[in-house]
Coordinates of C-alpha atoms in Angstrom, one line a residue:
M1 CA 201.6 86.5 -73.4
K2 CA 198.7 87.5 -74.5
A3 CA 199.7 86.2 -77.6
N4 CA 200.1 83.1 -76.5
T5 CA 197.4 82.3 -74.7
S6 CA 195.0 83.3 -78.3
S7 CA 197.3 80.8 -80.4
E8 CA 197.0 77.9 -77.7
A9 CA 193.0 78.7 -78.4
V10 CA 193.1 78.6 -82.4
L11 CA 195.1 75.6 -82.1
Q12 CA 192.9 74.1 -79.7
L13 CA 189.6 75.0 -81.7
D14 CA 191.6 73.9 -85.2
T15 CA 192.2 70.5 -83.4
S16 CA 188.4 70.3 -82.2
R17 CA 187.2 71.3 -85.8
Q18 CA 189.5 68.3 -86.9
S19 CA 188.5 66.0 -84.8
G20 CA 184.7 66.7 -85.0
S21 CA 185.4 66.5 -89.2
S22 CA 187.1 63.1 -88.5
R23 CA 184.8 61.6 -86.1
R24 CA 181.8 63.0 -88.6
R25 CA 183.8 60.8 -91.9
F26 CA 183.9 57.8 -89.2
W27 CA 180.4 57.3 -88.7
Q28 CA 179.6 58.0 -92.0
T29 CA 182.0 55.4 -93.0
R30 CA 180.5 52.6 -90.9
R31 CA 177.1 53.9 -91.8
F32 CA 177.9 53.0 -95.4
K33 CA 179.7 49.6 -94.5
N34 CA 176.5 48.9 -92.6
N35 CA 173.9 49.6 -95.1
V36 CA 176.0 47.7 -98.0
P37 CA 173.9 45.0 -97.9
L38 CA 171.2 47.1 -98.7
W39 CA 172.4 49.2 -101.1
V40 CA 173.4 46.0 -102.7
M41 CA 169.7 44.9 -102.8
F42 CA 168.7 48.3 -104.4
V43 CA 171.0 47.6 -107.3
P44 CA 168.4 45.8 -109.0
V45 CA 165.6 48.4 -108.6
I46 CA 167.9 50.9 -109.9
A47 CA 168.5 48.9 -113.4
F48 CA 165.5 47.7 -113.7
Y49 CA 164.5 51.8 -113.8
M50 CA 166.9 52.6 -115.7
I51 CA 166.7 49.9 -118.7
F52 CA 162.8 50.1 -118.5
K53 CA 161.8 53.2 -117.6
Y54 CA 164.6 55.8 -118.7
T55 CA 166.3 54.4 -121.2
P56 CA 163.4 54.1 -123.7
M57 CA 162.4 57.8 -123.1
L58 CA 165.2 58.4 -125.7
G59 CA 162.8 57.3 -128.5
L60 CA 160.4 59.8 -127.6
V61 CA 162.8 61.7 -130.6
I62 CA 160.3 60.1 -133.3
A63 CA 157.9 62.0 -132.1
F64 CA 159.4 64.5 -133.6
K65 CA 160.5 62.4 -136.9
N66 CA 159.2 61.1 -139.6
Y67 CA 160.3 57.2 -138.7
T68 CA 160.4 54.5 -140.9
F69 CA 162.2 51.2 -139.9
Y70 CA 164.3 51.7 -143.1
E71 CA 165.9 54.6 -142.2
G72 CA 165.8 53.6 -138.1
V73 CA 165.4 56.1 -135.2
W74 CA 168.2 58.4 -135.8
G75 CA 168.0 58.4 -139.4
S76 CA 164.6 59.1 -140.1
Q77 CA 163.8 62.4 -141.4
W78 CA 163.6 65.3 -138.9
V79 CA 159.8 67.3 -139.1
G80 CA 160.0 69.1 -136.0
M81 CA 156.5 69.8 -134.2
D82 CA 154.4 68.9 -137.7
N83 CA 153.0 65.1 -135.6
F84 CA 151.9 67.1 -132.9
T85 CA 150.1 69.6 -135.6
N86 CA 148.7 66.5 -137.1
L87 CA 147.4 65.5 -133.8
F88 CA 145.3 68.3 -132.8
T89 CA 143.8 69.0 -136.6
Q90 CA 142.7 65.6 -136.4
A91 CA 139.3 65.5 -135.1
Q92 CA 139.7 62.0 -134.4
S93 CA 142.0 63.0 -132.2
V94 CA 140.7 65.6 -130.3
Q95 CA 137.4 63.3 -129.4
I96 CA 139.9 60.5 -128.5
I97 CA 141.9 62.7 -126.0
R98 CA 138.2 64.3 -124.6
N99 CA 137.1 60.5 -124.5
T100 CA 140.6 59.7 -122.4
L101 CA 139.9 62.7 -120.2
V102 CA 135.9 62.0 -119.3
L103 CA 136.7 58.4 -118.7
S104 CA 139.5 58.9 -116.8
I105 CA 138.4 61.7 -114.4
L106 CA 134.8 59.7 -113.9
S107 CA 137.3 56.9 -113.0
V108 CA 138.5 59.1 -110.1
L109 CA 135.6 60.7 -109.0
V110 CA 133.5 57.7 -109.0
S111 CA 135.8 54.7 -108.1
F112 CA 138.4 56.7 -105.8
P113 CA 136.0 57.0 -102.4
F114 CA 134.9 53.3 -102.8
P115 CA 138.1 51.6 -101.2
I116 CA 138.4 54.6 -98.4
A117 CA 134.6 53.6 -97.4
L118 CA 135.1 49.5 -97.9
A119 CA 138.1 49.9 -95.7
I120 CA 136.5 51.9 -92.9
M121 CA 133.4 49.5 -92.9
L122 CA 135.8 46.8 -92.6
N123 CA 137.5 48.5 -89.8
E124 CA 134.4 48.6 -88.1
V125 CA 133.7 44.9 -88.4
R126 CA 134.6 43.2 -85.0
N127 CA 133.6 39.5 -85.8
K128 CA 136.8 38.0 -87.7
W129 CA 135.6 35.3 -89.1
F130 CA 132.9 37.7 -91.0
K131 CA 135.7 40.6 -91.8
K132 CA 138.5 37.9 -93.3
S133 CA 135.9 36.3 -95.2
V134 CA 134.5 39.6 -96.6
Q135 CA 138.0 40.9 -97.2
T136 CA 139.0 37.5 -99.5
L137 CA 136.0 38.3 -101.5
V138 CA 136.8 41.6 -102.2
Y139 CA 140.2 41.2 -102.5
L140 CA 139.8 38.7 -104.8
P141 CA 139.1 40.1 -108.6
Y142 CA 142.5 42.0 -108.1
F143 CA 144.1 38.4 -109.6
F144 CA 141.8 37.8 -112.4
S145 CA 142.9 39.8 -115.4
W146 CA 140.8 42.2 -117.7
V147 CA 140.6 39.3 -119.9
I148 CA 138.8 37.1 -117.9
V149 CA 136.9 39.8 -116.0
G150 CA 135.8 41.7 -119.5
G151 CA 134.4 37.9 -120.6
L152 CA 132.5 38.1 -116.9
V153 CA 131.1 41.4 -117.6
V154 CA 130.3 40.6 -121.3
T155 CA 128.6 37.5 -120.5
I156 CA 126.4 39.1 -117.4
F157 CA 125.7 42.2 -119.8
A158 CA 125.1 40.8 -123.3
Q159 CA 121.4 40.6 -125.2
T160 CA 121.5 37.1 -123.7
G161 CA 122.9 37.3 -120.3
V162 CA 122.0 36.9 -116.9
A163 CA 121.0 40.9 -116.6
N164 CA 119.0 40.9 -119.5
V165 CA 116.9 37.7 -118.4
V166 CA 115.9 39.8 -115.3
V167 CA 115.1 42.9 -117.6
E168 CA 113.2 41.1 -119.7
K169 CA 111.0 39.7 -117.0
L170 CA 110.0 42.6 -115.8
T171 CA 110.0 44.8 -118.8
G172 CA 109.5 42.3 -121.5
Q173 CA 112.4 43.4 -123.6
A174 CA 116.2 43.2 -123.6
F175 CA 118.2 46.2 -123.2
P176 CA 121.5 46.9 -125.1
F177 CA 123.5 47.4 -121.9
L178 CA 126.8 47.3 -124.2
F179 CA 125.6 48.8 -126.8
K180 CA 124.5 52.3 -125.6
E181 CA 127.2 55.2 -124.2
W182 CA 126.0 56.2 -121.1
S183 CA 125.1 52.0 -119.8
W184 CA 128.8 51.3 -121.5
V185 CA 130.2 53.9 -119.2
S186 CA 127.9 52.8 -116.0
I187 CA 129.4 49.1 -116.6
F188 CA 133.0 50.4 -117.3
L189 CA 133.4 52.3 -114.6
G190 CA 131.3 49.4 -112.3
S191 CA 133.6 46.7 -113.3
G192 CA 136.9 49.0 -112.4
I193 CA 135.4 49.5 -108.9
W194 CA 135.0 45.6 -108.6
K195 CA 138.0 44.6 -109.6
D196 CA 140.5 47.0 -107.8
A197 CA 138.4 48.4 -104.9
G198 CA 139.4 45.3 -102.6
F199 CA 143.0 46.0 -103.3
N200 CA 143.1 49.3 -102.6
A201 CA 141.1 49.1 -99.5
I202 CA 144.5 47.4 -97.9
I203 CA 146.0 50.5 -98.3
Y204 CA 143.8 52.3 -96.0
L205 CA 143.2 49.3 -93.7
A206 CA 147.2 49.6 -93.2
A207 CA 146.8 53.2 -92.7
L208 CA 143.6 52.8 -90.3
T209 CA 145.9 50.7 -88.1
S210 CA 148.3 54.0 -86.9
I211 CA 145.2 55.5 -85.3
D212 CA 145.5 55.6 -81.5
P213 CA 142.4 53.3 -80.1
S214 CA 142.4 55.4 -77.2
L215 CA 140.8 58.4 -79.5
Y216 CA 137.9 56.3 -79.8
E217 CA 137.2 55.5 -76.5
A218 CA 137.4 59.6 -75.4
A219 CA 135.6 60.6 -78.2
S220 CA 132.7 57.8 -77.4
M221 CA 133.0 58.6 -73.4
D222 CA 132.2 62.2 -74.9
G223 CA 129.1 61.2 -76.8
A224 CA 129.8 61.1 -80.4
G225 CA 128.6 58.3 -82.6
K226 CA 129.9 56.1 -84.9
W227 CA 129.7 58.7 -88.0
K228 CA 130.8 61.5 -86.1
Q229 CA 134.2 59.7 -84.8
I230 CA 134.8 58.2 -88.3
R231 CA 134.6 62.2 -89.4
H232 CA 136.8 63.4 -86.6
I233 CA 139.0 60.9 -86.3
T234 CA 139.2 58.2 -88.9
L235 CA 139.2 60.2 -91.8
P236 CA 141.8 62.9 -90.3
G237 CA 144.0 60.0 -89.6
I238 CA 144.3 58.7 -92.9
S239 CA 144.1 61.7 -94.7
P240 CA 148.0 61.5 -95.3
T241 CA 147.5 58.3 -97.2
I242 CA 144.2 59.9 -99.1
V243 CA 145.7 62.7 -100.5
I244 CA 149.4 60.5 -101.2
M245 CA 147.0 58.1 -102.8
L246 CA 144.8 61.1 -104.6
I247 CA 147.7 62.6 -106.5
L248 CA 148.9 58.8 -107.7
A249 CA 145.4 58.8 -109.2
M250 CA 145.7 62.0 -110.9
G251 CA 149.1 61.2 -112.5
R252 CA 146.8 58.1 -114.0
V253 CA 144.0 60.3 -115.4
M254 CA 145.7 60.1 -119.2
E255 CA 145.7 56.4 -118.3
V256 CA 143.0 54.8 -119.2
G257 CA 143.9 51.1 -119.0
F258 CA 144.3 49.2 -122.5
D259 CA 143.1 45.9 -121.1
H260 CA 140.4 47.4 -119.4
V261 CA 138.6 49.3 -122.3
Y262 CA 139.7 46.9 -125.1
V263 CA 137.8 44.1 -123.6
L264 CA 134.8 45.8 -123.3
Q265 CA 134.2 48.3 -126.2
N266 CA 132.9 47.3 -129.5
S267 CA 132.2 49.7 -132.9
I268 CA 128.6 51.0 -131.8
V269 CA 130.0 52.3 -128.7
S270 CA 133.3 53.7 -130.3
G271 CA 132.2 56.7 -130.2
I272 CA 133.1 57.5 -126.1
S273 CA 135.2 53.7 -126.0
E274 CA 138.0 55.0 -127.9
V275 CA 140.8 56.0 -125.9
I276 CA 144.3 57.0 -125.8
S277 CA 145.9 53.4 -125.2
T278 CA 143.6 51.3 -127.7
Y279 CA 143.8 54.4 -130.4
I280 CA 147.9 54.1 -130.0
Y281 CA 147.3 50.1 -130.8
A282 CA 145.2 50.5 -134.1
I283 CA 146.8 53.2 -135.5
G284 CA 150.6 52.7 -134.0
L285 CA 150.8 49.1 -134.1
Q286 CA 148.5 48.0 -137.1
G287 CA 148.8 50.9 -138.7
G288 CA 152.2 51.6 -138.6
Q289 CA 152.1 55.2 -137.7
F290 CA 154.7 55.1 -134.9
S291 CA 155.4 59.4 -135.1
L292 CA 152.0 60.2 -134.4
T293 CA 150.9 57.7 -132.2
A294 CA 154.7 58.6 -130.1
A295 CA 153.5 62.6 -130.4
L296 CA 150.4 61.3 -128.6
G297 CA 151.6 59.1 -126.1
M298 CA 154.1 62.3 -125.1
F299 CA 151.3 64.9 -124.8
D300 CA 149.4 62.1 -122.6
S301 CA 152.5 62.2 -120.6
L302 CA 153.2 65.4 -120.1
V303 CA 149.8 66.3 -118.9
A304 CA 150.0 63.7 -116.4
L305 CA 152.7 65.0 -115.1
T306 CA 151.5 68.4 -115.1
L307 CA 148.3 67.3 -113.2
V308 CA 150.7 65.4 -110.4
L309 CA 152.5 68.4 -110.2
I310 CA 149.7 71.0 -109.5
S311 CA 147.8 67.8 -107.0
N312 CA 150.8 68.4 -105.0
A313 CA 151.3 71.9 -105.0
I314 CA 147.9 72.2 -103.7
A315 CA 148.9 69.1 -101.1
R316 CA 151.3 71.4 -100.2
R317 CA 149.3 74.2 -98.8
F318 CA 148.1 71.7 -96.5
N319 CA 150.9 70.4 -95.6
K320 CA 150.0 66.9 -97.2
G321 CA 152.4 66.9 -100.1
L322 CA 154.0 63.6 -100.9
W323 CA 156.9 65.7 -101.6

């Protein structure tokens, strides 16, 4: 009798397991069918990244070869790490890497806080007409190409530009803004802030909408002023977005925009304005040293990847990691 009871229990357990697994398969199949339109919409995105992002990575093999057009990618002579050795033994290459790091780190340190401050200030404005007008004005430069922005900057800070007209009236002598390294760096950073701060501020404005307004009301009733509300409510509320944007910015530390530098640089300030992107254009595309510049580009990507991983590891210690 006991044997029959135990066998029936085992049979019921097996039956319930089978029914449970069949139910799971049913819901998984149903969920997949419901999401088929989304998968179809996602196919072009996958194709884009596979064709234009991952497939070109195969070309990195020329960093380890003496590449020539005649022999092709796979037929060129294998030279191993010789290109990397030449890269780090040339004084010019080391200087270019240094310039890239200096300009990139300065851009992150100086430019990163501006969109946050701009978003917070716009969020505190109660006049909707004024808020929308200012937001449109600061967002507009993002749509201009660096050719236009660079032309405006060069026109303003040229020897006969608007800035020097004012300086000459005040001091009696024009100042070479674009031909002094420290002033060129200042103009480089300022033009980058002017162009991108408005767009980046929109991301933080969207993050600010997720903060519960009752927190500000409670803080105001407790006697907290605007500065304390920003410090204890606003900044902690958007801190996940700030961390994500900072991690993404660290991934672009070695990626100083080619257009931004190229339209502003000149031979007099080449000691600070020559960066990896402009060097690759000059030596790789114009000079034909494809293997050397491929090695430089690979080094650039590896440094960026390392910085992203380190930044994310630090953020994860505070439960703010990107993954």
